[in-house]
Short mmCIF file of C-alpha atoms and ligand atoms in Angstrom, two decimals:
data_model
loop_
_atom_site.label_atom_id
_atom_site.label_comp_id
_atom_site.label_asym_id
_atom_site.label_seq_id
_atom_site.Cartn_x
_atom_site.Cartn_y
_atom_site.Cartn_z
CA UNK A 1 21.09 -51.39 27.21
CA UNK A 2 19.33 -54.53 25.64
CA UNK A 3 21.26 -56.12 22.76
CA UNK A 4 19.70 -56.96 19.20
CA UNK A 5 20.66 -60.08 18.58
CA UNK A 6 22.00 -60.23 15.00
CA UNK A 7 21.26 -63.21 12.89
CA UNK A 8 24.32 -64.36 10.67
CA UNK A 9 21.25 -64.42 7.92
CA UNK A 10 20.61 -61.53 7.92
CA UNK A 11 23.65 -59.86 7.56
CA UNK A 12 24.88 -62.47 4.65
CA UNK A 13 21.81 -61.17 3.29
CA UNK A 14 22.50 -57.37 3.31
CA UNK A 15 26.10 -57.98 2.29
CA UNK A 16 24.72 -58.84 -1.05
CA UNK A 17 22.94 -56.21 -1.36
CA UNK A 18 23.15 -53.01 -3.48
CA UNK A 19 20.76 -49.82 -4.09
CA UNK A 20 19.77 -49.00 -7.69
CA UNK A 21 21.47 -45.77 -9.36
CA UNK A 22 17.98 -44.23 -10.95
CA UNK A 23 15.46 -42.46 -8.80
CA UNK A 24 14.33 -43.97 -6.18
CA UNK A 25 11.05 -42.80 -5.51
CA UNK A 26 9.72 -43.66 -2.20
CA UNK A 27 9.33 -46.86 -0.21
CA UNK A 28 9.82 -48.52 -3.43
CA UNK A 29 12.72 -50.45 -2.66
CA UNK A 30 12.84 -52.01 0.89
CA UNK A 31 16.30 -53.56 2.61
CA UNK A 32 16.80 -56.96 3.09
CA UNK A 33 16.55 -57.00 6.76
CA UNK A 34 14.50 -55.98 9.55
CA UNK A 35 14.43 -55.79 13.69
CA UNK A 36 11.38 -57.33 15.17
CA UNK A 37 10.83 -57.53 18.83
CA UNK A 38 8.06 -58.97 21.05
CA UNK A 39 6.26 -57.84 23.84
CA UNK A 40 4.32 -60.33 26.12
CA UNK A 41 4.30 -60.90 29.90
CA UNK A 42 4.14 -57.01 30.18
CA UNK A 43 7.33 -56.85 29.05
CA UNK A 44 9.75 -56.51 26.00
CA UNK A 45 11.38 -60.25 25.27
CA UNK A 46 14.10 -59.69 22.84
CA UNK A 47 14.95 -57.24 19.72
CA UNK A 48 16.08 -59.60 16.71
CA UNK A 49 18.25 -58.35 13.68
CA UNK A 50 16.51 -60.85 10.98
CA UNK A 51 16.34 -61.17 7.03
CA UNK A 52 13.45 -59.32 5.77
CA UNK A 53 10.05 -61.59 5.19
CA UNK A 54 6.47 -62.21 5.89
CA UNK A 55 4.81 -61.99 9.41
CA UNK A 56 2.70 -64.69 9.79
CA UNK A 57 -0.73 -63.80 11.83
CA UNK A 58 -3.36 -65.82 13.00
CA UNK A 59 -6.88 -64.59 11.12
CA UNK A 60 -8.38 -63.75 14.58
CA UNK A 61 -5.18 -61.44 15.52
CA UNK A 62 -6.61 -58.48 16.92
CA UNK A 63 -4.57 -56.04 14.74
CA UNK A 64 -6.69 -57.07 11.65
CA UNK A 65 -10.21 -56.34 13.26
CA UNK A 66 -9.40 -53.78 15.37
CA UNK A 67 -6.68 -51.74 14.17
CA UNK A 68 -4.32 -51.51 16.91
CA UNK A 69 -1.30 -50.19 14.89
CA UNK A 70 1.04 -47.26 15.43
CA UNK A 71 4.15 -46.20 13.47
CA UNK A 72 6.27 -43.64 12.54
CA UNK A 73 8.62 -42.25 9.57
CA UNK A 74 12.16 -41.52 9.89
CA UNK A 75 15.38 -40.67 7.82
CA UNK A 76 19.18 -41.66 8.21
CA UNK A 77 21.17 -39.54 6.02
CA UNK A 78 25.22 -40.25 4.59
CA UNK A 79 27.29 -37.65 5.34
CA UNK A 80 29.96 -36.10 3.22
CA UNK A 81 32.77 -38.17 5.56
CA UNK A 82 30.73 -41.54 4.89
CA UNK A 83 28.90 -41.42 8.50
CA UNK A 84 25.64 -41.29 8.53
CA UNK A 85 23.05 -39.93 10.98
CA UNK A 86 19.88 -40.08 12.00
CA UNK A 87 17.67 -36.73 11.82
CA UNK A 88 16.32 -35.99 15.47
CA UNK A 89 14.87 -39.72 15.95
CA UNK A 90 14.24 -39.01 19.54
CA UNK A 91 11.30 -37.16 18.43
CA UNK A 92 10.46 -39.97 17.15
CA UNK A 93 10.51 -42.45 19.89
CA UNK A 94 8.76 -39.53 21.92
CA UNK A 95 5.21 -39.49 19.08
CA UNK A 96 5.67 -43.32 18.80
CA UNK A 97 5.18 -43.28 22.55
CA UNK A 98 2.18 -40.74 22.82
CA UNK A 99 0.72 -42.83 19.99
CA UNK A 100 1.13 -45.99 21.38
CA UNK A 101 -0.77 -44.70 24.71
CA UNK A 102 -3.55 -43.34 22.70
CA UNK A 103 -3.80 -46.75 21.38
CA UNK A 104 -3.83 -48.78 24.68
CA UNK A 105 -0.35 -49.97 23.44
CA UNK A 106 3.00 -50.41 25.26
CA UNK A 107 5.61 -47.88 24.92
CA UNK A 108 9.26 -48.98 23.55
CA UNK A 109 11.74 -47.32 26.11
CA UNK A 110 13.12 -44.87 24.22
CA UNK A 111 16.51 -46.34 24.62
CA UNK A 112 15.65 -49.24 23.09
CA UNK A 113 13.64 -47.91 19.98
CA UNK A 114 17.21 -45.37 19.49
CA UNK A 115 19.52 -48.94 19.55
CA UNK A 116 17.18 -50.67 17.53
CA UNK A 117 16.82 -47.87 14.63
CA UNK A 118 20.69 -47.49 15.24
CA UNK A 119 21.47 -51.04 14.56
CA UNK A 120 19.39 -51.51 11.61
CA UNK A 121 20.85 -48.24 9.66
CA UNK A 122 24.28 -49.58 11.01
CA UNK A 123 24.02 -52.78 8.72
CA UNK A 124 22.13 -51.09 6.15
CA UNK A 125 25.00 -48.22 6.15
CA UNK A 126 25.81 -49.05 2.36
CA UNK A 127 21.86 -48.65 1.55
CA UNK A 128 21.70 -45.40 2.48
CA UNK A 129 21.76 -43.43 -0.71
CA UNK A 130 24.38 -40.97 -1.58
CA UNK A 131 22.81 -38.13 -3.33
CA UNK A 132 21.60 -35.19 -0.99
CA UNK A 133 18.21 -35.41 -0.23
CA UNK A 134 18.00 -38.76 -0.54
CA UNK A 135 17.75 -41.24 2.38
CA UNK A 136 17.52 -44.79 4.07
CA UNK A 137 13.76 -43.97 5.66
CA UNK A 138 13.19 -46.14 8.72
CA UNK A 139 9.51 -47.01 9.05
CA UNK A 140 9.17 -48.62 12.48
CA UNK A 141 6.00 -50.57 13.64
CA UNK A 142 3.78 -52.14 16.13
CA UNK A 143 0.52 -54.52 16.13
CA UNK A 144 -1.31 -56.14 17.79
CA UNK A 145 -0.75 -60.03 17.90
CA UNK A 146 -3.19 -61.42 20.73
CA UNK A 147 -5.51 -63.85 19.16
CA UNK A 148 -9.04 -63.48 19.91
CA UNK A 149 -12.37 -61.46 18.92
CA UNK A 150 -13.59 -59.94 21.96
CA UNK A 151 -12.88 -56.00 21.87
CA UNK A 152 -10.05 -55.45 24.36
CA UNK A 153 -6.81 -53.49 24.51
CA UNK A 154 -3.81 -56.91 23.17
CA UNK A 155 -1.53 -58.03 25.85
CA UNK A 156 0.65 -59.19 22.91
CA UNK A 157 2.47 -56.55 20.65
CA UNK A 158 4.98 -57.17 17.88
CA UNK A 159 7.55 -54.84 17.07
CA UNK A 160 9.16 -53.95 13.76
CA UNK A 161 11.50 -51.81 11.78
CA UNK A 162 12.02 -52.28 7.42
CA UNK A 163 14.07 -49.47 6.04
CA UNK A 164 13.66 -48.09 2.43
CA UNK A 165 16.63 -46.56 0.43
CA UNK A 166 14.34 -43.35 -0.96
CA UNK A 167 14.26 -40.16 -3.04
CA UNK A 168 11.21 -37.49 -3.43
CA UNK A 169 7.69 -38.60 -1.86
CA UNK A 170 6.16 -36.77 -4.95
CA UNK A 171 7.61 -37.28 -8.67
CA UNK A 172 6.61 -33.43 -9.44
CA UNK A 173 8.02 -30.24 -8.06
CA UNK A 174 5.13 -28.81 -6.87
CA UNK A 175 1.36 -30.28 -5.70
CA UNK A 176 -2.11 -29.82 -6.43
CA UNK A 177 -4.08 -29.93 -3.76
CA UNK A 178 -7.89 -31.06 -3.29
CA UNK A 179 -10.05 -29.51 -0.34
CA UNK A 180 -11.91 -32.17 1.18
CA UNK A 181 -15.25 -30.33 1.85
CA UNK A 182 -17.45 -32.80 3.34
CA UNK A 183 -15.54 -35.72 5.19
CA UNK A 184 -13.34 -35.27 8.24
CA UNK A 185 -10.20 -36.69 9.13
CA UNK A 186 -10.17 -36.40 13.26
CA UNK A 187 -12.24 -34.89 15.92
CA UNK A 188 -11.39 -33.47 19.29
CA UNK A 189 -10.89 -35.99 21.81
CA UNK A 190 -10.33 -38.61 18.67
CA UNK A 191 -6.80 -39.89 17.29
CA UNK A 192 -6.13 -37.11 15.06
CA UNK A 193 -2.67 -36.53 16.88
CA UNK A 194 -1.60 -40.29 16.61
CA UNK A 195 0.33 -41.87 14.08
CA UNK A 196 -2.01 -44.62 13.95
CA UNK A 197 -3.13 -46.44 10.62
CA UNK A 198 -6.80 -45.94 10.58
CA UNK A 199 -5.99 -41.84 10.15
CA UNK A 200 -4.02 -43.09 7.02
CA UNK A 201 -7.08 -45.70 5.84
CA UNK A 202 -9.89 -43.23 6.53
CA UNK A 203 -7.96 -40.48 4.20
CA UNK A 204 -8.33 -43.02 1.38
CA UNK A 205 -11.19 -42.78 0.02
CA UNK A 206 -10.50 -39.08 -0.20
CA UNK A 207 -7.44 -40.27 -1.84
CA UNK A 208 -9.28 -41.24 -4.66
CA UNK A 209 -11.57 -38.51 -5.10
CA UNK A 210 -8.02 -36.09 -4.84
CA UNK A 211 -6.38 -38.03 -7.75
CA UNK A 212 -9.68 -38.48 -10.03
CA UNK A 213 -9.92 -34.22 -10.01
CA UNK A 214 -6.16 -34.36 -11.22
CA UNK A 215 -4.64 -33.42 -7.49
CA UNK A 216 -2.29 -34.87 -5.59
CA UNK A 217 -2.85 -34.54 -2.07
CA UNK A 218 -6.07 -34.15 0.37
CA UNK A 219 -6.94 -31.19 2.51
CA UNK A 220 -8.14 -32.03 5.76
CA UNK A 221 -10.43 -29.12 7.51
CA UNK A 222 -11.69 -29.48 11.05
CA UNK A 223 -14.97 -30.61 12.35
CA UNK A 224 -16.39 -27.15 12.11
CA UNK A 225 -15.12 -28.05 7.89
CA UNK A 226 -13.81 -24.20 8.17
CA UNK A 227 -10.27 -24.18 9.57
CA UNK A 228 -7.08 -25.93 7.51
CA UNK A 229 -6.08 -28.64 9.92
CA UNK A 230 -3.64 -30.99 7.63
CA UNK A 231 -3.23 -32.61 4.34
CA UNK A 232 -3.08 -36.87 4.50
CA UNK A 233 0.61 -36.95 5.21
CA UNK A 234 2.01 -34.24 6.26
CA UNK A 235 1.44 -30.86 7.53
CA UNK A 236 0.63 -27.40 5.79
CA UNK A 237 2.34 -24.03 6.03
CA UNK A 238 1.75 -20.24 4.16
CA UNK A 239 3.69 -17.20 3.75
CA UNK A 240 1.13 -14.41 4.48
CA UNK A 241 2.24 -10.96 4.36
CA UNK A 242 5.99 -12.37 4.44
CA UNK A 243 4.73 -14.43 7.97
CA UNK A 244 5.30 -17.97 8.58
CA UNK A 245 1.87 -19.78 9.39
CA UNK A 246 0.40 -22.52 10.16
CA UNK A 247 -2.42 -24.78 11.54
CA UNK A 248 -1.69 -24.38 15.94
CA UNK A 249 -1.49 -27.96 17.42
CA UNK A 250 -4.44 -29.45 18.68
CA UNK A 251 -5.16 -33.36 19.48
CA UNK A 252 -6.57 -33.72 15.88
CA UNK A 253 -3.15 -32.65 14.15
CA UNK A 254 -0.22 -34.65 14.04
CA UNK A 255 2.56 -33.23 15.72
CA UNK A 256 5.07 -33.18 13.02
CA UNK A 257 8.96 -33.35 13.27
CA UNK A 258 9.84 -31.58 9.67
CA UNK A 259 6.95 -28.96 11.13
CA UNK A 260 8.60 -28.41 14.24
CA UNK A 261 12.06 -28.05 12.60
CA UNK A 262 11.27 -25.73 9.80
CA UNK A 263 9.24 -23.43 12.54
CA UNK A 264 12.74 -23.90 14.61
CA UNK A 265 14.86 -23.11 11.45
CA UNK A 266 11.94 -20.22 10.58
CA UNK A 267 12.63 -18.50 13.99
CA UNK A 268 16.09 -18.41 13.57
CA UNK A 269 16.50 -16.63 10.60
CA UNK A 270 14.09 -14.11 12.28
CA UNK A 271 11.13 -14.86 9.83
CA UNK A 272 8.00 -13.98 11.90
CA UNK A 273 6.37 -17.33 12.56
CA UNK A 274 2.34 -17.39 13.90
CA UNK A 275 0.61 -20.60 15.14
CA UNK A 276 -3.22 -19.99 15.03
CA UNK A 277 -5.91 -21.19 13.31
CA UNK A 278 -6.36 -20.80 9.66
CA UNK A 279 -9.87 -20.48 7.94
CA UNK A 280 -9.66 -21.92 4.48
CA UNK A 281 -12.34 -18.98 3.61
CA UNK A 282 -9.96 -16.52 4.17
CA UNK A 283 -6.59 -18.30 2.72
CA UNK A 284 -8.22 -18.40 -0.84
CA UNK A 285 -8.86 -14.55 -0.24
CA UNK A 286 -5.87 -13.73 0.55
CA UNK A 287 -4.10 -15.99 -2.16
CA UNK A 288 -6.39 -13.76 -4.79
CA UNK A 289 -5.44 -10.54 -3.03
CA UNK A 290 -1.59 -11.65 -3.42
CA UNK A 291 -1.23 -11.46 0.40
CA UNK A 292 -0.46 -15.35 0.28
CA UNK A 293 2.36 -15.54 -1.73
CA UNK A 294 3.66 -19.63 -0.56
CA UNK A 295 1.83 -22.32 0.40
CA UNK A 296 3.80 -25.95 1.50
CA UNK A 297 3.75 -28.86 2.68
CA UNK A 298 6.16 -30.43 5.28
CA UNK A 299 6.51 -33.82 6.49
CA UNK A 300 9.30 -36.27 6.92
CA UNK A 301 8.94 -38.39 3.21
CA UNK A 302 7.68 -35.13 1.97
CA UNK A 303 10.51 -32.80 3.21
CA UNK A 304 8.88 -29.30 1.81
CA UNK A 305 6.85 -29.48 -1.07
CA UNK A 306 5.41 -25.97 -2.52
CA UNK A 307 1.82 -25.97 -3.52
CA UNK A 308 0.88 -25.12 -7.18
CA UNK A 309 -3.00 -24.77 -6.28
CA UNK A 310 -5.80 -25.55 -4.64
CA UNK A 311 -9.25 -27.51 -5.99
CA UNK A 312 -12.34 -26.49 -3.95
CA UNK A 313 -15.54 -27.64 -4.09
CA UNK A 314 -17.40 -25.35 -6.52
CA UNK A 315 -14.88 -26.31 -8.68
CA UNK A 316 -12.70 -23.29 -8.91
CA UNK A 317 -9.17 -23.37 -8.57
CA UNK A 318 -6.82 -20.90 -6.84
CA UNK A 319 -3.36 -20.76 -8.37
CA UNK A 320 -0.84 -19.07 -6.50
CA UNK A 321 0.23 -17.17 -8.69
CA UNK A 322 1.92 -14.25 -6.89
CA UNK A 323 4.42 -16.68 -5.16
CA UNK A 324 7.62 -18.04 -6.52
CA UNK A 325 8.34 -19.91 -3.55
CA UNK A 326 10.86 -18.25 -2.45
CA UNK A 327 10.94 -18.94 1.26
CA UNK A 328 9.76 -22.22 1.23
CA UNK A 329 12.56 -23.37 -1.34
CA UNK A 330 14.69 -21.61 0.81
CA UNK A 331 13.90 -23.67 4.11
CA UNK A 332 13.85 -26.66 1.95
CA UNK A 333 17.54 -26.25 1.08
CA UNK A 334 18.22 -25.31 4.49
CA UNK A 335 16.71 -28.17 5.88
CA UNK A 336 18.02 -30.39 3.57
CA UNK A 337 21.69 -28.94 3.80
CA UNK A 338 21.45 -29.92 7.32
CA UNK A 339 20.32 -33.48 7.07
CA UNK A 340 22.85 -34.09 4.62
CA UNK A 341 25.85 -32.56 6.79
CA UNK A 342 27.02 -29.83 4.11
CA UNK A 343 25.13 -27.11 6.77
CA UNK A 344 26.20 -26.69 10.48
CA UNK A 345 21.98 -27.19 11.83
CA UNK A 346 20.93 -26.73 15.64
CA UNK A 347 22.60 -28.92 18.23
CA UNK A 348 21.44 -32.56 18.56
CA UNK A 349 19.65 -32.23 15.27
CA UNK A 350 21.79 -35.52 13.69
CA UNK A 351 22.21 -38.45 15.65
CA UNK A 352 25.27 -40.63 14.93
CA UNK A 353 25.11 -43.54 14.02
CA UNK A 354 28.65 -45.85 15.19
CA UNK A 355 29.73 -47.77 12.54
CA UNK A 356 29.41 -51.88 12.59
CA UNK A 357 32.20 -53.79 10.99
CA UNK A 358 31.08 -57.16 9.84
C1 LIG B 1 6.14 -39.61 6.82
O1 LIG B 1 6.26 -38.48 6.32
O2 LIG B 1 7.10 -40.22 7.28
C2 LIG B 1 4.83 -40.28 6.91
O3 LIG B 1 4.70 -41.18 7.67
C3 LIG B 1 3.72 -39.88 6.01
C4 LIG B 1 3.52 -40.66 4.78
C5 LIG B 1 3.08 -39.72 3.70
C6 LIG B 1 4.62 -41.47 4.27
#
């Protein structure tokens, strides 16, 4: 396996370091160090360990016109015993692959994206928070660093992972969500399924239209603008008639770990879970007949996060008031029991991370 090469730098510079006691809210606070590697000659060069700072880019790098970008989201938890562990982060290096060959990108072997992750939560092991729930989230990177205008896949890449000591993705208990009506977030044959920037930047100026009708997060229906493909970031779920469902994978949803894992966890505590295709028409229906009784997100900063209401267009809004959110807090304590190590979860779920003594 290639070695990171640790700087002395940067690990004088995360010795010093400690994490505020208060809430940490997310991807507020950011660790002192990061890995960076670089691709060129068709190959991976070297992985670096290095203090956190600036990446300096040329203004004609190809990554600010054309968006070549991919990343992904992913948690290291502290166990009761002090280890801590990584929560399925092969998954991880699997979607950062698919994403990177959507975007003409090269793939990190996965054995080298699991060392790299491992060594930076390995030196950041007295970051990672304490309290369950809480988390060092790894947010790992790549661009694209050729210099030049002309429209053409890079042959240069850069590689990067920061990690952020975090809490809750949303400061409330519950969220209000807006139904984007009119704009689209992916088509088929698109890059709906990648975890590629421009996704993020072209829910944004929904974003703003979301927060100005007092919501928190966006709705994203298909191209047809009649069936619930995802919110901005993260995925949706419903209890209907005491049934798990949810939005079926195509190539304009993203392929969600927490989604995958709650349907896993969903399954085995025998609650009837359906994949399909969800008209939005027919959800607010059945929320007024009481035949929806939960609605959630579920995403990796997210965890599971029930939904208070939805905002449509016409400008009604549909509480849900039948549910208490009874399954979906449920799951969420599951799930979170799990990643913390106070819950025995599926084999292979948490990754170990060995222990660096410097
Ligand atoms: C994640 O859940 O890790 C994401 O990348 C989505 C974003 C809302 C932070």
């Amino acid at each position: 396996m290639r070695k990171v090469e640790i700087h002395p730098e940067a690990v004088e510079r995360v010795k010093k370091y400690t994490i505020s006691d208060s809430v940490l809210g997310f991807g507020k606070y950011v660790a002192p160090i990061m890995i960076e590697a670089i691709y060129d000659n068709g190959q991976w060069q070297r992985f670096d360990l290095l203090p956190y700072g600036p990446i300096q880019l040329d203004p004609c790098t190809k990554v600010l016109h054309y968006g070549q970008e991919i990343f992904e989201g992913m948690k290291a938890f502290r166990q009761p015993n002090d280890e801590i562990k990584l929560f399925r982060p092969e998954m991880n290096a699997r979607r950062f692959n698919q994403s990177a060959r959507r975007m003409s990108m090269p793939e990190v072997p996965e054995e080298l994206f699991l060392n790299a992750c491992e060594v930076i939560c390995a030196y950041c092991k007295n970051l990672v928070p304490k309290r369950l729930g809480e988390s060092l989230y790894l947010r790992p990177f790549m661009i694209a660093t050729e210099v030049g205008l002309g429209i053409k896949p890079s042959k240069q890449f850069l590689f990067v992972i920061v990690a952020s000591p975090s809490g809750a993705y949303f400061s409330g208990d519950s969220v209000k969500v807006f139904i984007e009506r009119d704009d689209i977030r992916a088509a088929q044959g698109g890059i709906g399924f990648a975890k590629t920037g421009g996704n993020y930047a072209a829910s944004l100026q929904s974003y703003t239209k979301t927060i100005q009708a007092g919501c928190d997060q966006t709705m994203w229906l298909d191209s047809s603008h009649q069936y619930i493909e995802e919110m901005s970031g993260m995925n949706f779920m419903c209890i209907i008639d005491g049934e798990l469902h949810t939005p079926a994978l195509t190539d304009t949803i993203l392929d969600g770990i927490t989604r995958k894992s709650v349907l896993e966890l969903a399954r085995h505590e025998k609650i009837k879970v359906v994949e399909g295709k969800i008209a939005i028409d027919s959800l607010l229906q059945l929320i007024e007949e009481g035949r929806c009784t939960e609605a959630f997100v579920c995403g990796t900063a997210s965890v599971i996060c029930p939904i208070s209401s939805f905002l449509d267009k016409d400008g009604r809004t549909h509480y849900m008031k039948y549910g208490e959110g009874k399954m979906s807090m449920y799951l969420r304590e599951k799930l979170i029991s799990i990643q913390g190590g106070r819950e025995q979860g599926p084999e292979g779920w948490l990754y170990p991370v060995k222990d660096i003594h410097f």
